[in-house]
Amino acid sequence: MLYVKLVAALVRTNSGNVRTFSRISSGRCRSTVASTKSKEEKEQQQQPQTSGCPVVEAQPVELISQNKTVTKTLMSKIHIDFDNTKEAYASKNNAELLRSLMVFKLCTIDLLVEKNKELMELSRKLLGQWMFEKLMKMTFYGQFVAGEDHESIKPLIRKNQAFGVGAVLDYSVEEDLTQEEAEKKEMDSCVSEAEKESPDAHQRESKYKAHRQFGDRRGGVISARTYFYADEAKCDTQMETFIKCIKASGGASVDGFSAIKLTALGRPQFLLQFSEVLVAWRHFFNFLAAQQGKSELMLLEQKLELGQLKESLTKLGVGAKDDIENWLTGEKLGLSGAIDLLDWNSLINDTTKISSLLMVPNLKSGQLEPLLKAFTDEEERQMKRMLQRVDVLAKHAVANGVRLMVDAEQTYFQPAISRLTLEMQRIFNREKPIIFNTYQCYLKEAYDNVTVDIELSRREGWYFGAKLVRGAYMYQERARAQEIGYEDPINPDYEATNRMYHKCLEFVLEEIEHSRKANVMVATHNEDTVKFTLEKMNEMGLSPTENKVYFGQLLGMCDQISFPLGRAGFPVYKYVPYGPVNEVIPYLSRRAQENRGFMKGSQRERTLLWKELKHRLLHGQIFYKPVY
């Protein structure tokens, strides 16, 4: 069966790959705490940099190779002027500039944004379907959506490519459910039959249980698409849609991206349960590290001494003594005498039933116990089908030469999503980065997640791929944590999120500098973050032509960032939504809401649009037409 390889990778504990966990080449791997070097140490190692200027200039830098010999690499100076409206809007005619100005202005009017759905429905009734679609294509749809199908979007994709900007295709059709319908679907799909029959039979962590008041996962979310489970046939349909996107991306360019969401590919019950198991095992590791007096060390410096670990597990009654001995010795863990978090994560038992993965250590009883007492045969099949669909999409990405980005979702799904994505990376990222995981930097644990995953890629020798975003679920996550009673997973403020984003980004850039086996998509509309990235690339001698660092923005937004980067030779991509007008209304509604805050917070984009439009009119370019 197609899912076998992925399942085997997910649950293996006795393969050769696990043996590599204990063999770290000191010549190849740098310290996981590299990004925590003091400012003085970095200044001694790096050349002076240009600061406080919109133009980024590269300086001659010295790189230290993996064998510690010094090589001098002279980069050409890179000039990126984000005030250059001629480059930013060279691909747009005057009508498109006027449309952008009008749409962005409308997005600042609170009443229009708050009542956008009602106003669009009223317009449809008054104008009729044909005129309504014409109006939408002249305004919001034309600004933020590329077209209705794979064929109609090709001209825009070709035009953007001519100006140095690639595409991440995103079929943006969503169900237009009421809140009640969404809540019902969520509760039906996130609660197992065992829980329905005996909800108090096993005490689950509240964070990883479905709660009706947060059943509509669209609440407070304006920049991410939401899928609700209906049945297995609907998941198959959504998989086929993703396959079409992958094929279209492969046909549109030689190095395209396609984005997927795992909640579209199966019943979310499995993601909830597997997330709870992964977090429980992580907490158990933390508990054992504290017993050995190592809780104050940095995450990957916490190594459990095997002798003490066996003794602790025996006292806790977690398995028989012989089982513990076999579990923690032999070829599974090598002869290092200690295991760290990555070794620990590899110890989930191999099994034929996926539901048998869902075992958690119970510190009160001292036993490994199933998360739930029983799974139906159909629930078991649903878990396997989700893994099968993921495997199918990854293989299509490889076949079509497309890189696959797995979107991040809510924190109660994310541990499972990240683990499944990691397993895909272990299988498909052997020769080059095909699978990219998404890290939401508004999370307090973002840096730990990035560093742990990079360390695993080093040990096993595959290519690490990451997309860094600030995050899409802040308001919903905060409200849910407060209401249900668990720790808020979000950084305390926007500045803390910025620091986290730059910290994670710098660590990935350092990994690229040292090994050239990591790739990162800097997905942001924040100009300061883009400038930070360029400065770090200059310091490290990372050339844009290496195609290791990508930039990403949404279609219809921040052209003053995307196109100057593209014209300067940086790999930059627009997220390109497409779909029939009527079926992308939920997406357009979110874009209007997102732009309200974005445009109110900064007049910059409108100012630049006006500047270019006035320049063209003053120079007689009334009928300006892009040349490419």
mmCIF file of C-alpha atoms in Angstrom, residues 11 30 63 68 83-84 130 150 189-190 197 204 215 226 307 322 344 363 374 426 464 482-483 530 546 570 609 628:
data_model
loop_
_atom_site.group_PDB
_atom_site.id
_atom_site.type_symbol
_atom_site.label_atom_id
_atom_site.label_comp_id
_atom_site.label_asym_id
_atom_site.label_seq_id
_atom_site.Cartn_x
_atom_site.Cartn_y
_atom_site.Cartn_z
ATOM 1 C CA VAL A 11 6.983 4.284 13.851
ATOM 2 C CA ARG A 30 27.911 23.006 14.879
ATOM 3 C CA LEU A 63 33.664 32.187 5.591
ATOM 4 C CA LYS A 68 38.043 25.064 9.425
ATOM 5 C CA ASP A 83 11.314 53.045 -2.497
ATOM 6 C CA ASN A 84 11.904 52.394 -6.197
ATOM 7 C CA TRP A 130 -23.016 38.377 -14.241
ATOM 8 C CA HIS A 150 -5.584 26.526 -13.859
ATOM 9 C CA SER A 189 -14.829 14.738 13.669
ATOM 10 C CA CYS A 190 -12.674 15.378 16.743
ATOM 11 C CA GLU A 197 -19.762 6.228 24.648
ATOM 12 C CA ARG A 204 -7.510 13.538 28.371
ATOM 13 C CA GLY A 215 -15.446 24.372 17.354
ATOM 14 C CA THR A 226 -9.929 26.465 7.342
ATOM 15 C CA GLY A 307 22.042 3.849 33.908
ATOM 16 C CA ASP A 322 14.044 -6.808 30.637
ATOM 17 C CA TRP A 344 13.908 9.778 22.972
ATOM 18 C CA LEU A 363 3.246 8.976 36.097
ATOM 19 C CA ALA A 374 -10.603 1.454 22.130
ATOM 20 C CA ARG A 426 13.262 12.144 6.198
ATOM 21 C CA PHE A 464 16.051 20.863 6.022
ATOM 22 C CA GLN A 482 -7.656 31.400 28.871
ATOM 23 C CA GLU A 483 -11.102 29.813 28.688
ATOM 24 C CA VAL A 530 13.311 41.520 4.761
ATOM 25 C CA GLU A 546 22.315 29.871 -4.506
ATOM 26 C CA PHE A 570 16.435 36.906 -5.264
ATOM 27 C CA LEU A 609 1.293 53.627 -5.517
ATOM 28 C CA TYR A 628 8.111 41.679 -20.974
#
